[in-house]
């Protein structure tokens, strides 16, 4: 039986009051709920305050480049499908720099769990607008307010029929832990967009702003109803729905490669007999 | 006729040049001839003017030539463009409905409408040329059956009709005899050879974004992926391709990506990431003329400096530059091994000429290669694992996530020995030095340049990569003229270990650096790294491969030969 203690405790580089602490706590709980030991999990992250999260627990970690968590995670999962692969990063890293990879990962339906710390602002680079910042949001880099419309990750994911689409809130740790564990259990691509306050740089979408709006989806909500999910994903305003918005049972990307049935690629050996036949056909 | 004639097939894209080119090439190889194929095509799917030229010989050959002995012209344009390159005894093969001034050359006009469908001109031309060269009809038929399994029946009828026509017309036969090679040879181009070398070397994962002329490495891998247990993925962009490969490699799958210069520009951050995280990575860059989109389907060697400096920050790398399909095979496997042992990026520089150049080679044998199998920890190892343990060699014992209980932590930030992000500047200094210590292993493993010719030459050609063949034959021609010429070919261009070749350069007369770029990138690298200044540079940058004739013309222009 795995316990939260096994995932360790570390000193962090985060601001006091940051939503990241709650997300880290929910993550450890989710790993315990999933029955995963540290050595069975690989975290892949990008760059940003959120992307530091894997450094603060015990697991395999690849902390790579800004925007590139998903392709690294995809390669890792394809090389060793036995690992539970979790990509974790922020809204800027995932939806901005890594936007193309986000779309491609959804299309592939690679069995990677994507946790996005979404605070609607850049933290590490000190307060510029992110792809999810609302129009009019004023920063030093956007002195006249954000001119572009915000990116709606959940609506995009549902539109593309992503395998599993959920929204959590850092202020609801138990619910978030459950959502993450469901995402890990989902045998395909799973997105959990986690709303969180940034105490240093986002004075609009504060903890109480989210607290007031975030509302868990009702128990009779059917996440397999795609059209209803699309409507739900577009809800944003006085009420922001949390929970599993959508899921389906598309086969995972890695399940399409017969060679992966045998386990990690590193164990495959060069079949010299077949190789000889390939060469013979070229003479 | 010449003892090593060139058959040039010219026409528009989409007319079936490649089919007849590959068919004739394979029949020639199976008949015991040596071949060197050059493909020159435009960046379009239909129309334009493309050529597929096959130089053939009973004796070994390694370079393309500019003269044409047999021209298969799909259109009048092909005759007009290549008539001036034809030898006096050259023969033109074309359809009887093609209008073109053919000068005094023997011209075989095939009555295509009588013999079959006009679209079968390519097959008919293959029959005519096979007859001209006295190749075995049955072998042509058999080879065509393998090359065109889907449209064989229709093609076979055209082939037989053309054979009959050729016999009745009394097509003359040159006295060219195959070498009588008893052991079978395989026909392979540079890109196929790279893929086959990588498979034999233990490749398990590859990713790419399509870009000419690098794509066919991946297409070759894909053709054999299911059977050989590889995962090959077309990524959403080059950044994804290279970072996917890094992810797969981190998890224990020997991995490679292939691209061209423009795609590699996007991969720069990935190369740097491999350097920092010390993840084995092989990148194949099939060069084409730049800058930017340049000439997408032509050849050049202008990305040496780019590849040498790609990726921000300082980290060790190796750059290999095969000069033949055989070297492509060997160096692809070597690259995987070197990347694994040095835990970092190894780059392979080729170009469109070599990528597309079919040759006959001794069949590749997987038995000659020791495949890479990444190290694995014993499954129940416990405790803290230091991915970046500071060692004398700079190489830290590598563990794979998922193969044991030890936790593997890698970071693109500067990191502690156990892989965690740090801003401790004492550790930073130690890590920089640790990474750079791996240069020593790379230097020890560096492939020495190959010297061909007599010692203390009056003229020494220096080249790298695909220019090997042209330089070798140019040196042979000069030697035949009584000039003491030799060549030095670098199949590894970084790191350069001066001790292994500087004395040779200093002992030689005129040193001529021959390369496919405008600014003499390798010549300047030699000067920078070894303090050696070559007296003469021969550079080609019109998008065409360097030929022996080109080299000799340039030497004459520079008045180094008369």
mmCIF file of C-alpha atoms in Angstrom, chain B residues 375-537:
data_model
loop_
_atom_site.group_PDB
_atom_site.id
_atom_site.type_symbol
_atom_site.label_atom_id
_atom_site.label_comp_id
_atom_site.label_asym_id
_atom_site.label_seq_id
_atom_site.Cartn_x
_atom_site.Cartn_y
_atom_site.Cartn_z
ATOM 1 C CA UNK B 375 22.038 -0.115 -19.687
ATOM 2 C CA UNK B 376 19.490 -1.325 -17.234
ATOM 3 C CA UNK B 377 19.550 -1.266 -13.476
ATOM 4 C CA UNK B 378 18.862 -4.369 -11.515
ATOM 5 C CA UNK B 379 15.110 -4.286 -10.865
ATOM 6 C CA UNK B 380 15.201 -3.853 -7.106
ATOM 7 C CA UNK B 381 17.810 -1.184 -6.617
ATOM 8 C CA UNK B 382 16.768 1.168 -3.853
ATOM 9 C CA UNK B 383 17.983 4.507 -2.606
ATOM 10 C CA UNK B 384 18.824 7.803 -4.218
ATOM 11 C CA UNK B 385 20.146 7.585 -7.729
ATOM 12 C CA UNK B 386 22.380 10.339 -9.010
ATOM 13 C CA UNK B 387 21.614 10.694 -12.692
ATOM 14 C CA UNK B 388 24.363 13.266 -12.995
ATOM 15 C CA UNK B 389 26.961 11.792 -10.662
ATOM 16 C CA UNK B 390 30.226 13.686 -11.041
ATOM 17 C CA UNK B 391 32.791 11.287 -12.488
ATOM 18 C CA UNK B 392 36.301 11.516 -13.880
ATOM 19 C CA UNK B 393 35.138 10.794 -17.400
ATOM 20 C CA UNK B 394 32.066 12.981 -17.214
ATOM 21 C CA UNK B 395 29.924 9.951 -17.957
ATOM 22 C CA UNK B 396 27.391 9.224 -15.206
ATOM 23 C CA UNK B 397 26.013 5.683 -14.928
ATOM 24 C CA UNK B 398 22.704 5.747 -16.732
ATOM 25 C CA UNK B 399 19.514 4.222 -15.336
ATOM 26 C CA UNK B 400 16.211 4.001 -17.122
ATOM 27 C CA UNK B 401 12.950 5.092 -15.547
ATOM 28 C CA UNK B 402 10.802 2.035 -15.185
ATOM 29 C CA UNK B 403 13.528 -0.574 -15.065
ATOM 30 C CA UNK B 404 13.991 -0.443 -11.302
ATOM 31 C CA UNK B 405 12.947 1.305 -8.130
ATOM 32 C CA UNK B 406 15.583 3.988 -8.371
ATOM 33 C CA UNK B 407 14.080 7.295 -9.385
ATOM 34 C CA UNK B 408 15.574 8.916 -12.455
ATOM 35 C CA UNK B 409 15.391 12.696 -12.429
ATOM 36 C CA UNK B 410 16.568 14.728 -15.422
ATOM 37 C CA UNK B 411 16.421 18.466 -15.793
ATOM 38 C CA UNK B 412 16.980 21.072 -18.488
ATOM 39 C CA UNK B 413 17.747 23.558 -15.747
ATOM 40 C CA UNK B 414 21.172 23.381 -14.223
ATOM 41 C CA UNK B 415 20.883 20.554 -11.765
ATOM 42 C CA UNK B 416 22.365 18.743 -8.822
ATOM 43 C CA UNK B 417 23.884 15.288 -9.139
ATOM 44 C CA UNK B 418 20.466 13.769 -8.406
ATOM 45 C CA UNK B 419 18.867 15.784 -11.200
ATOM 46 C CA UNK B 420 17.082 18.507 -9.293
ATOM 47 C CA UNK B 421 17.004 22.150 -10.307
ATOM 48 C CA UNK B 422 19.672 24.256 -8.631
ATOM 49 C CA UNK B 423 21.155 27.709 -8.711
ATOM 50 C CA UNK B 424 24.144 26.728 -6.611
ATOM 51 C CA UNK B 425 26.911 28.244 -8.707
ATOM 52 C CA UNK B 426 29.580 25.887 -7.370
ATOM 53 C CA UNK B 427 27.557 22.948 -8.658
ATOM 54 C CA UNK B 428 26.986 24.816 -11.908
ATOM 55 C CA UNK B 429 30.712 25.060 -12.519
ATOM 56 C CA UNK B 430 31.225 21.396 -11.713
ATOM 57 C CA UNK B 431 28.404 20.344 -14.038
ATOM 58 C CA UNK B 432 29.738 22.416 -16.951
ATOM 59 C CA UNK B 433 33.126 20.770 -16.494
ATOM 60 C CA UNK B 434 31.592 17.329 -16.140
ATOM 61 C CA UNK B 435 29.650 17.680 -19.389
ATOM 62 C CA UNK B 436 32.672 18.990 -21.246
ATOM 63 C CA UNK B 437 34.872 16.153 -19.932
ATOM 64 C CA UNK B 438 32.899 13.874 -22.269
ATOM 65 C CA UNK B 439 34.718 15.608 -25.122
ATOM 66 C CA UNK B 440 37.723 13.480 -24.240
ATOM 67 C CA UNK B 441 35.787 10.286 -25.015
ATOM 68 C CA UNK B 442 34.504 11.833 -28.234
ATOM 69 C CA UNK B 443 38.052 12.729 -29.239
ATOM 70 C CA UNK B 444 39.292 9.230 -28.448
ATOM 71 C CA UNK B 445 36.472 7.713 -30.476
ATOM 72 C CA UNK B 446 36.891 10.125 -33.382
ATOM 73 C CA UNK B 447 37.120 8.461 -36.783
ATOM 74 C CA UNK B 448 40.383 9.411 -38.450
ATOM 75 C CA UNK B 449 40.136 10.854 -41.955
ATOM 76 C CA UNK B 450 40.836 8.319 -44.704
ATOM 77 C CA UNK B 451 43.921 8.950 -46.802
ATOM 78 C CA UNK B 452 43.833 7.469 -50.288
ATOM 79 C CA UNK B 453 46.857 7.618 -52.573
ATOM 80 C CA UNK B 454 50.618 7.722 -52.430
ATOM 81 C CA UNK B 455 52.397 9.349 -49.505
ATOM 82 C CA UNK B 456 53.750 12.902 -49.756
ATOM 83 C CA UNK B 457 51.533 13.883 -52.696
ATOM 84 C CA UNK B 458 52.140 17.011 -54.756
ATOM 85 C CA UNK B 459 48.430 17.661 -54.644
ATOM 86 C CA UNK B 460 46.164 16.606 -51.798
ATOM 87 C CA UNK B 461 42.409 16.904 -52.027
ATOM 88 C CA UNK B 462 40.652 17.361 -48.698
ATOM 89 C CA UNK B 463 36.926 16.724 -48.531
ATOM 90 C CA UNK B 464 34.102 15.576 -46.257
ATOM 91 C CA UNK B 465 30.818 13.770 -46.695
ATOM 92 C CA UNK B 466 29.438 12.996 -50.111
ATOM 93 C CA UNK B 467 32.304 14.557 -52.092
ATOM 94 C CA UNK B 468 34.375 11.433 -51.397
ATOM 95 C CA UNK B 469 33.599 9.774 -54.735
ATOM 96 C CA UNK B 470 34.265 12.783 -56.954
ATOM 97 C CA UNK B 471 37.531 13.554 -55.200
ATOM 98 C CA UNK B 472 38.684 9.933 -55.346
ATOM 99 C CA UNK B 473 38.124 9.713 -59.080
ATOM 100 C CA UNK B 474 39.618 13.161 -59.722
ATOM 101 C CA UNK B 475 42.775 12.092 -57.855
ATOM 102 C CA UNK B 476 42.892 8.865 -59.877
ATOM 103 C CA UNK B 477 42.662 10.805 -63.126
ATOM 104 C CA UNK B 478 45.445 13.136 -62.099
ATOM 105 C CA UNK B 479 47.594 10.197 -61.063
ATOM 106 C CA UNK B 480 46.983 8.614 -64.464
ATOM 107 C CA UNK B 481 48.246 11.877 -65.993
ATOM 108 C CA UNK B 482 51.425 11.570 -63.930
ATOM 109 C CA UNK B 483 50.492 14.077 -61.240
ATOM 110 C CA UNK B 484 51.109 12.754 -57.750
ATOM 111 C CA UNK B 485 47.642 13.306 -56.283
ATOM 112 C CA UNK B 486 45.932 11.883 -53.216
ATOM 113 C CA UNK B 487 42.829 12.528 -51.178
ATOM 114 C CA UNK B 488 41.911 12.872 -47.528
ATOM 115 C CA UNK B 489 38.269 12.268 -46.663
ATOM 116 C CA UNK B 490 36.699 13.198 -43.340
ATOM 117 C CA UNK B 491 33.752 10.998 -42.442
ATOM 118 C CA UNK B 492 33.752 12.711 -39.063
ATOM 119 C CA UNK B 493 34.022 16.492 -39.063
ATOM 120 C CA UNK B 494 33.680 17.097 -35.322
ATOM 121 C CA UNK B 495 35.573 16.881 -33.105
ATOM 122 C CA UNK B 496 38.702 17.289 -35.211
ATOM 123 C CA UNK B 497 41.749 15.591 -33.769
ATOM 124 C CA UNK B 498 44.578 17.486 -35.431
ATOM 125 C CA UNK B 499 47.310 14.996 -34.476
ATOM 126 C CA UNK B 500 45.659 12.372 -36.653
ATOM 127 C CA UNK B 501 45.992 14.306 -39.913
ATOM 128 C CA UNK B 502 47.948 17.535 -39.557
ATOM 129 C CA UNK B 503 51.317 15.920 -40.392
ATOM 130 C CA UNK B 504 49.755 14.557 -43.566
ATOM 131 C CA UNK B 505 48.594 17.999 -44.619
ATOM 132 C CA UNK B 506 51.965 19.497 -43.847
ATOM 133 C CA UNK B 507 53.785 16.807 -45.849
ATOM 134 C CA UNK B 508 51.684 17.445 -48.942
ATOM 135 C CA UNK B 509 52.200 19.895 -51.776
ATOM 136 C CA UNK B 510 49.133 21.908 -52.725
ATOM 137 C CA UNK B 511 46.229 21.197 -50.384
ATOM 138 C CA UNK B 512 42.892 21.649 -52.147
ATOM 139 C CA UNK B 513 39.736 21.646 -50.047
ATOM 140 C CA UNK B 514 36.752 20.574 -52.124
ATOM 141 C CA UNK B 515 33.291 21.178 -50.695
ATOM 142 C CA UNK B 516 29.729 21.919 -51.712
ATOM 143 C CA UNK B 517 29.333 25.404 -50.311
ATOM 144 C CA UNK B 518 30.325 28.958 -51.211
ATOM 145 C CA UNK B 519 32.351 30.013 -48.210
ATOM 146 C CA UNK B 520 34.665 27.050 -47.608
ATOM 147 C CA UNK B 521 33.214 26.085 -44.247
ATOM 148 C CA UNK B 522 35.380 23.032 -43.706
ATOM 149 C CA UNK B 523 38.502 24.803 -44.927
ATOM 150 C CA UNK B 524 37.841 27.508 -42.368
ATOM 151 C CA UNK B 525 37.141 24.943 -39.655
ATOM 152 C CA UNK B 526 40.511 23.345 -40.351
ATOM 153 C CA UNK B 527 42.159 26.715 -39.989
ATOM 154 C CA UNK B 528 40.321 27.524 -36.778
ATOM 155 C CA UNK B 529 40.875 24.166 -35.106
ATOM 156 C CA UNK B 530 44.272 23.155 -36.432
ATOM 157 C CA UNK B 531 45.809 26.412 -37.602
ATOM 158 C CA UNK B 532 46.136 24.932 -41.064
ATOM 159 C CA UNK B 533 45.420 27.180 -43.994
ATOM 160 C CA UNK B 534 44.661 25.326 -47.225
ATOM 161 C CA UNK B 535 46.072 27.056 -50.289
ATOM 162 C CA UNK B 536 43.224 26.227 -52.648
ATOM 163 C CA UNK B 537 39.492 25.889 -52.264
#
